[in-house]
Amino acid sequence: MGSILAFLTLLLIGFVFGKMNEMNHFRRLDQDEQTYAHIDVYNIKRPTEPLAADGVLVSGNVVIAVDYFKVIVAGLKTLIGGQLGTYQSLMTRARREAVLRLKREASELGADAVYNVRIEFSTVGANPRGVGGVELFAYGTAVKRP
Amino acid sequence: MRDLIVTNLEIVPGRTITAHLGLVQGNTVRSKHLGRDIMAGLKNIVGGELKGYTELLSDARDEATSRMIEEAVALGANAVVNVRYSTSSVTAGASELYVYGTAVRIE
């Protein structure tokens, strides 16, 4: 009985705080993306416009934890398959955050654009219950227009 | 800013590559930290960013990159182009950060 109660409590905490964290994060992303909207980001390798000499490698990364509710939902969902919305939003958040940090670094350098942006994914601190966290890492070359 | 140019483009904007000096690389394997893992355990209930891990991986990548730069400098290069990063989990709780690129001379 005690363990069921503990489980339900964790599930509830996970749901409430996880949801709150996620909503706050999305709100912050919407704001910050506006702030750095002036930095153009491309994943093309060969710039087609004239650029100032040199370029600087810039990057951004973020590790986001999976909350308890998401882990349980994912565990149940794998029984029937289908779209896993809880992890989808997690990946979206992490990816947007990584690209945002890349843009911030570029902006601090006074760059106008970032070329050849690559986005990488890895898992961090895997525990037996599933992934502990996901890392999204974005990198590219910051350049200035003449 | 360091004087050696590091880019993941195939060229350096506004410069001409005069010589290719070969592949240079750097890596580092980092394991997680018990203290950080306790925090991560809590975060696994409520979600949110694991700042400790974000920094750990970012520092590790910087270290791998500086090892690659050392190699490039030893070859007499003044730029590294077409840089790629890759991350792999060696065992549960340890990650390898690997970076590689082509050392070149530019003018």
PDB file of C-alpha atoms in Angstrom, chain A:
ATOM      1  CA  MET A   1       0.000   0.000   0.000  1.00  0.00           C
ATOM      2  CA  GLY A   2       2.793   2.367   1.045  1.00  0.00           C
ATOM      3  CA  SER A   3       4.701   1.817  -2.167  1.00  0.00           C
ATOM      4  CA  ILE A   4       1.608   2.449  -4.299  1.00  0.00           C
ATOM      5  CA  LEU A   5       1.066   5.704  -2.427  1.00  0.00           C
ATOM      6  CA  ALA A   6       4.693   6.704  -2.951  1.00  0.00           C
ATOM      7  CA  PHE A   7       4.405   5.874  -6.625  1.00  0.00           C
ATOM      8  CA  LEU A   8       1.237   7.917  -7.059  1.00  0.00           C
ATOM      9  CA  THR A   9       2.768  10.842  -5.166  1.00  0.00           C
ATOM     10  CA  LEU A  10       5.846  10.808  -7.403  1.00  0.00           C
ATOM     11  CA  LEU A  11       3.627  10.560 -10.450  1.00  0.00           C
ATOM     12  CA  LEU A  12       1.575  13.551  -9.330  1.00  0.00           C
ATOM     13  CA  ILE A  13       4.659  15.616  -8.438  1.00  0.00           C
ATOM     14  CA  GLY A  14       6.190  14.679 -11.765  1.00  0.00           C
ATOM     15  CA  PHE A  15       3.052  15.662 -13.627  1.00  0.00           C
ATOM     16  CA  VAL A  16       2.499  19.001 -11.881  1.00  0.00           C
ATOM     17  CA  PHE A  17       6.112  20.212 -11.708  1.00  0.00           C
ATOM     18  CA  GLY A  18       7.065  18.691 -15.039  1.00  0.00           C
ATOM     19  CA  LYS A  19       4.170  20.479 -16.729  1.00  0.00           C
ATOM     20  CA  MET A  20       5.014  23.737 -14.959  1.00  0.00           C
ATOM     21  CA  ASN A  21       8.670  23.497 -15.918  1.00  0.00           C
ATOM     22  CA  GLU A  22       7.733  22.792 -19.481  1.00  0.00           C
ATOM     23  CA  MET A  23       5.268  25.659 -19.757  1.00  0.00           C
ATOM     24  CA  ASN A  24       7.738  28.112 -18.243  1.00  0.00           C
ATOM     25  CA  HIS A  25      10.449  26.884 -20.544  1.00  0.00           C
ATOM     26  CA  PHE A  26       8.314  27.289 -23.669  1.00  0.00           C
ATOM     27  CA  ARG A  27       7.322  30.784 -22.574  1.00  0.00           C
ATOM     28  CA  ARG A  28      10.959  31.738 -22.038  1.00  0.00           C
ATOM     29  CA  LEU A  29      11.921  30.232 -25.398  1.00  0.00           C
ATOM     30  CA  ASP A  30       9.275  32.291 -27.191  1.00  0.00           C
ATOM     31  CA  GLN A  31      10.651  35.481 -25.635  1.00  0.00           C
ATOM     32  CA  ASP A  32      14.338  34.744 -26.124  1.00  0.00           C
ATOM     33  CA  GLU A  33      13.881  33.636 -29.717  1.00  0.00           C
ATOM     34  CA  GLN A  34      12.465  37.095 -30.429  1.00  0.00           C
ATOM     35  CA  THR A  35      15.562  38.666 -28.857  1.00  0.00           C
ATOM     36  CA  TYR A  36      17.924  36.761 -31.156  1.00  0.00           C
ATOM     37  CA  ALA A  37      15.734  36.781 -34.257  1.00  0.00           C
ATOM     38  CA  HIS A  38      18.270  39.038 -36.016  1.00  0.00           C
ATOM     39  CA  ILE A  39      20.825  36.216 -36.225  1.00  0.00           C
ATOM     40  CA  ASP A  40      20.218  34.158 -39.361  1.00  0.00           C
ATOM     41  CA  VAL A  41      20.855  30.471 -38.985  1.00  0.00           C
ATOM     42  CA  TYR A  42      21.531  28.221 -41.988  1.00  0.00           C
ATOM     43  CA  ASN A  43      22.605  24.651 -42.361  1.00  0.00           C
ATOM     44  CA  ILE A  44      24.195  25.208 -45.749  1.00  0.00           C
ATOM     45  CA  LYS A  45      27.909  24.585 -46.040  1.00  0.00           C
ATOM     46  CA  ARG A  46      28.896  27.065 -48.697  1.00  0.00           C
ATOM     47  CA  PRO A  47      27.837  30.639 -48.058  1.00  0.00           C
ATOM     48  CA  THR A  48      26.383  32.217 -51.189  1.00  0.00           C
ATOM     49  CA  GLU A  49      26.723  35.806 -49.965  1.00  0.00           C
ATOM     50  CA  PRO A  50      29.883  37.877 -49.535  1.00  0.00           C
ATOM     51  CA  LEU A  51      31.236  37.615 -45.988  1.00  0.00           C
ATOM     52  CA  ALA A  52      33.866  39.342 -43.887  1.00  0.00           C
ATOM     53  CA  ALA A  53      37.074  37.362 -43.451  1.00  0.00           C
ATOM     54  CA  ASP A  54      37.329  34.486 -40.973  1.00  0.00           C
ATOM     55  CA  GLY A  55      34.615  32.903 -38.899  1.00  0.00           C
ATOM     56  CA  VAL A  56      34.250  31.583 -35.390  1.00  0.00           C
ATOM     57  CA  LEU A  57      32.930  28.229 -34.296  1.00  0.00           C
ATOM     58  CA  VAL A  58      30.014  28.781 -31.939  1.00  0.00           C
ATOM     59  CA  SER A  59      27.979  26.221 -30.057  1.00  0.00           C
ATOM     60  CA  GLY A  60      25.187  25.787 -27.581  1.00  0.00           C
ATOM     61  CA  ASN A  61      24.163  22.804 -25.522  1.00  0.00           C
ATOM     62  CA  VAL A  62      21.583  21.845 -22.946  1.00  0.00           C
ATOM     63  CA  VAL A  63      20.827  18.766 -20.870  1.00  0.00           C
ATOM     64  CA  ILE A  64      17.201  18.376 -19.848  1.00  0.00           C
ATOM     65  CA  ALA A  65      15.984  15.795 -17.349  1.00  0.00           C
ATOM     66  CA  VAL A  66      13.059  13.541 -18.040  1.00  0.00           C
ATOM     67  CA  ASP A  67      10.453  13.904 -15.296  1.00  0.00           C
ATOM     68  CA  TYR A  68       8.886  10.950 -13.508  1.00  0.00           C
ATOM     69  CA  PHE A  69       5.546  11.325 -15.239  1.00  0.00           C
ATOM     70  CA  LYS A  70       7.157  11.213 -18.685  1.00  0.00           C
ATOM     71  CA  VAL A  71       9.126   8.080 -17.811  1.00  0.00           C
ATOM     72  CA  ILE A  72       5.985   6.248 -16.642  1.00  0.00           C
ATOM     73  CA  VAL A  73       3.899   7.389 -19.607  1.00  0.00           C
ATOM     74  CA  ALA A  74       6.679   6.307 -21.957  1.00  0.00           C
ATOM     75  CA  GLY A  75       6.844   2.916 -20.245  1.00  0.00           C
ATOM     76  CA  LEU A  76       3.110   2.389 -20.678  1.00  0.00           C
ATOM     77  CA  LYS A  77       3.040   3.773 -24.196  1.00  0.00           C
ATOM     78  CA  THR A  78       5.641   1.281 -25.409  1.00  0.00           C
ATOM     79  CA  LEU A  79       3.075  -1.472 -24.766  1.00  0.00           C
ATOM     80  CA  ILE A  80       0.729  -0.124 -27.417  1.00  0.00           C
ATOM     81  CA  GLY A  81       3.065   1.963 -29.561  1.00  0.00           C
ATOM     82  CA  GLY A  82       2.166   5.191 -31.291  1.00  0.00           C
ATOM     83  CA  GLN A  83       3.155   8.794 -30.908  1.00  0.00           C
ATOM     84  CA  LEU A  84       4.890   9.717 -27.659  1.00  0.00           C
ATOM     85  CA  GLY A  85       3.905  13.336 -27.122  1.00  0.00           C
ATOM     86  CA  THR A  86       5.635  13.696 -23.746  1.00  0.00           C
ATOM     87  CA  TYR A  87       9.081  12.978 -25.189  1.00  0.00           C
ATOM     88  CA  GLN A  88       8.319  14.905 -28.350  1.00  0.00           C
ATOM     89  CA  SER A  89       7.864  18.131 -26.380  1.00  0.00           C
ATOM     90  CA  LEU A  90      11.018  17.354 -24.384  1.00  0.00           C
ATOM     91  CA  MET A  91      13.091  17.007 -27.548  1.00  0.00           C
ATOM     92  CA  THR A  92      11.585  20.149 -29.056  1.00  0.00           C
ATOM     93  CA  ARG A  93      12.376  22.191 -25.955  1.00  0.00           C
ATOM     94  CA  ALA A  94      15.926  20.937 -25.763  1.00  0.00           C
ATOM     95  CA  ARG A  95      16.587  21.519 -29.452  1.00  0.00           C
ATOM     96  CA  ARG A  96      15.186  25.032 -29.413  1.00  0.00           C
ATOM     97  CA  GLU A  97      17.213  25.843 -26.302  1.00  0.00           C
ATOM     98  CA  ALA A  98      20.467  24.554 -27.840  1.00  0.00           C
ATOM     99  CA  VAL A  99      19.951  26.603 -31.020  1.00  0.00           C
ATOM    100  CA  LEU A 100      19.034  29.628 -28.909  1.00  0.00           C
ATOM    101  CA  ARG A 101      22.299  29.371 -26.935  1.00  0.00           C
ATOM    102  CA  LEU A 102      24.206  29.072 -30.195  1.00  0.00           C
ATOM    103  CA  LYS A 103      22.526  32.251 -31.416  1.00  0.00           C
ATOM    104  CA  ARG A 104      23.310  34.002 -28.120  1.00  0.00           C
ATOM    105  CA  GLU A 105      27.004  33.173 -28.467  1.00  0.00           C
ATOM    106  CA  ALA A 106      26.974  34.394 -32.072  1.00  0.00           C
ATOM    107  CA  SER A 107      25.197  37.580 -31.022  1.00  0.00           C
ATOM    108  CA  GLU A 108      27.783  38.275 -28.291  1.00  0.00           C
ATOM    109  CA  LEU A 109      30.492  38.044 -30.954  1.00  0.00           C
ATOM    110  CA  GLY A 110      28.632  40.577 -33.064  1.00  0.00           C
ATOM    111  CA  ALA A 111      27.947  38.065 -35.837  1.00  0.00           C
ATOM    112  CA  ASP A 112      25.162  38.398 -38.412  1.00  0.00           C
ATOM    113  CA  ALA A 113      24.645  34.775 -39.335  1.00  0.00           C
ATOM    114  CA  VAL A 114      25.605  31.230 -38.451  1.00  0.00           C
ATOM    115  CA  TYR A 115      26.367  28.812 -41.272  1.00  0.00           C
ATOM    116  CA  ASN A 116      26.494  25.027 -41.419  1.00  0.00           C
ATOM    117  CA  VAL A 117      24.583  24.472 -38.201  1.00  0.00           C
ATOM    118  CA  ARG A 118      24.595  20.861 -37.028  1.00  0.00           C
ATOM    119  CA  ILE A 119      22.439  19.522 -34.251  1.00  0.00           C
ATOM    120  CA  GLU A 120      23.544  16.492 -32.276  1.00  0.00           C
ATOM    121  CA  PHE A 121      21.742  14.375 -29.765  1.00  0.00           C
ATOM    122  CA  SER A 122      23.013  12.184 -26.947  1.00  0.00           C
ATOM    123  CA  THR A 123      21.657  10.667 -23.775  1.00  0.00           C
ATOM    124  CA  VAL A 124      23.161  11.429 -20.388  1.00  0.00           C
ATOM    125  CA  GLY A 125      23.389   9.325 -17.238  1.00  0.00           C
ATOM    126  CA  ALA A 126      21.205   6.473 -18.423  1.00  0.00           C
ATOM    127  CA  ASN A 127      19.595   4.695 -15.500  1.00  0.00           C
ATOM    128  CA  PRO A 128      17.741   1.354 -15.565  1.00  0.00           C
ATOM    129  CA  ARG A 129      14.355   3.077 -15.783  1.00  0.00           C
ATOM    130  CA  GLY A 130      15.172   4.864 -18.986  1.00  0.00           C
ATOM    131  CA  VAL A 131      17.050   7.974 -19.944  1.00  0.00           C
ATOM    132  CA  GLY A 132      18.113  10.358 -17.189  1.00  0.00           C
ATOM    133  CA  GLY A 133      18.397  13.261 -19.522  1.00  0.00           C
ATOM    134  CA  VAL A 134      18.795  14.224 -23.139  1.00  0.00           C
ATOM    135  CA  GLU A 135      21.534  16.464 -24.427  1.00  0.00           C
ATOM    136  CA  LEU A 136      21.098  18.543 -27.526  1.00  0.00           C
ATOM    137  CA  PHE A 137      24.177  20.191 -28.917  1.00  0.00           C
ATOM    138  CA  ALA A 138      24.156  22.682 -31.787  1.00  0.00           C
ATOM    139  CA  TYR A 139      27.240  24.099 -33.493  1.00  0.00           C
ATOM    140  CA  GLY A 140      28.041  26.180 -36.521  1.00  0.00           C
ATOM    141  CA  THR A 141      30.258  28.936 -37.863  1.00  0.00           C
ATOM    142  CA  ALA A 142      29.398  32.505 -36.924  1.00  0.00           C
ATOM    143  CA  VAL A 143      30.173  35.045 -39.646  1.00  0.00           C
ATOM    144  CA  LYS A 144      29.846  38.760 -40.235  1.00  0.00           C
ATOM    145  CA  ARG A 145      28.534  40.442 -43.328  1.00  0.00           C
ATOM    146  CA  PRO A 146      30.868  43.097 -44.741  1.00  0.00           C
TER     147      PRO A 146
END
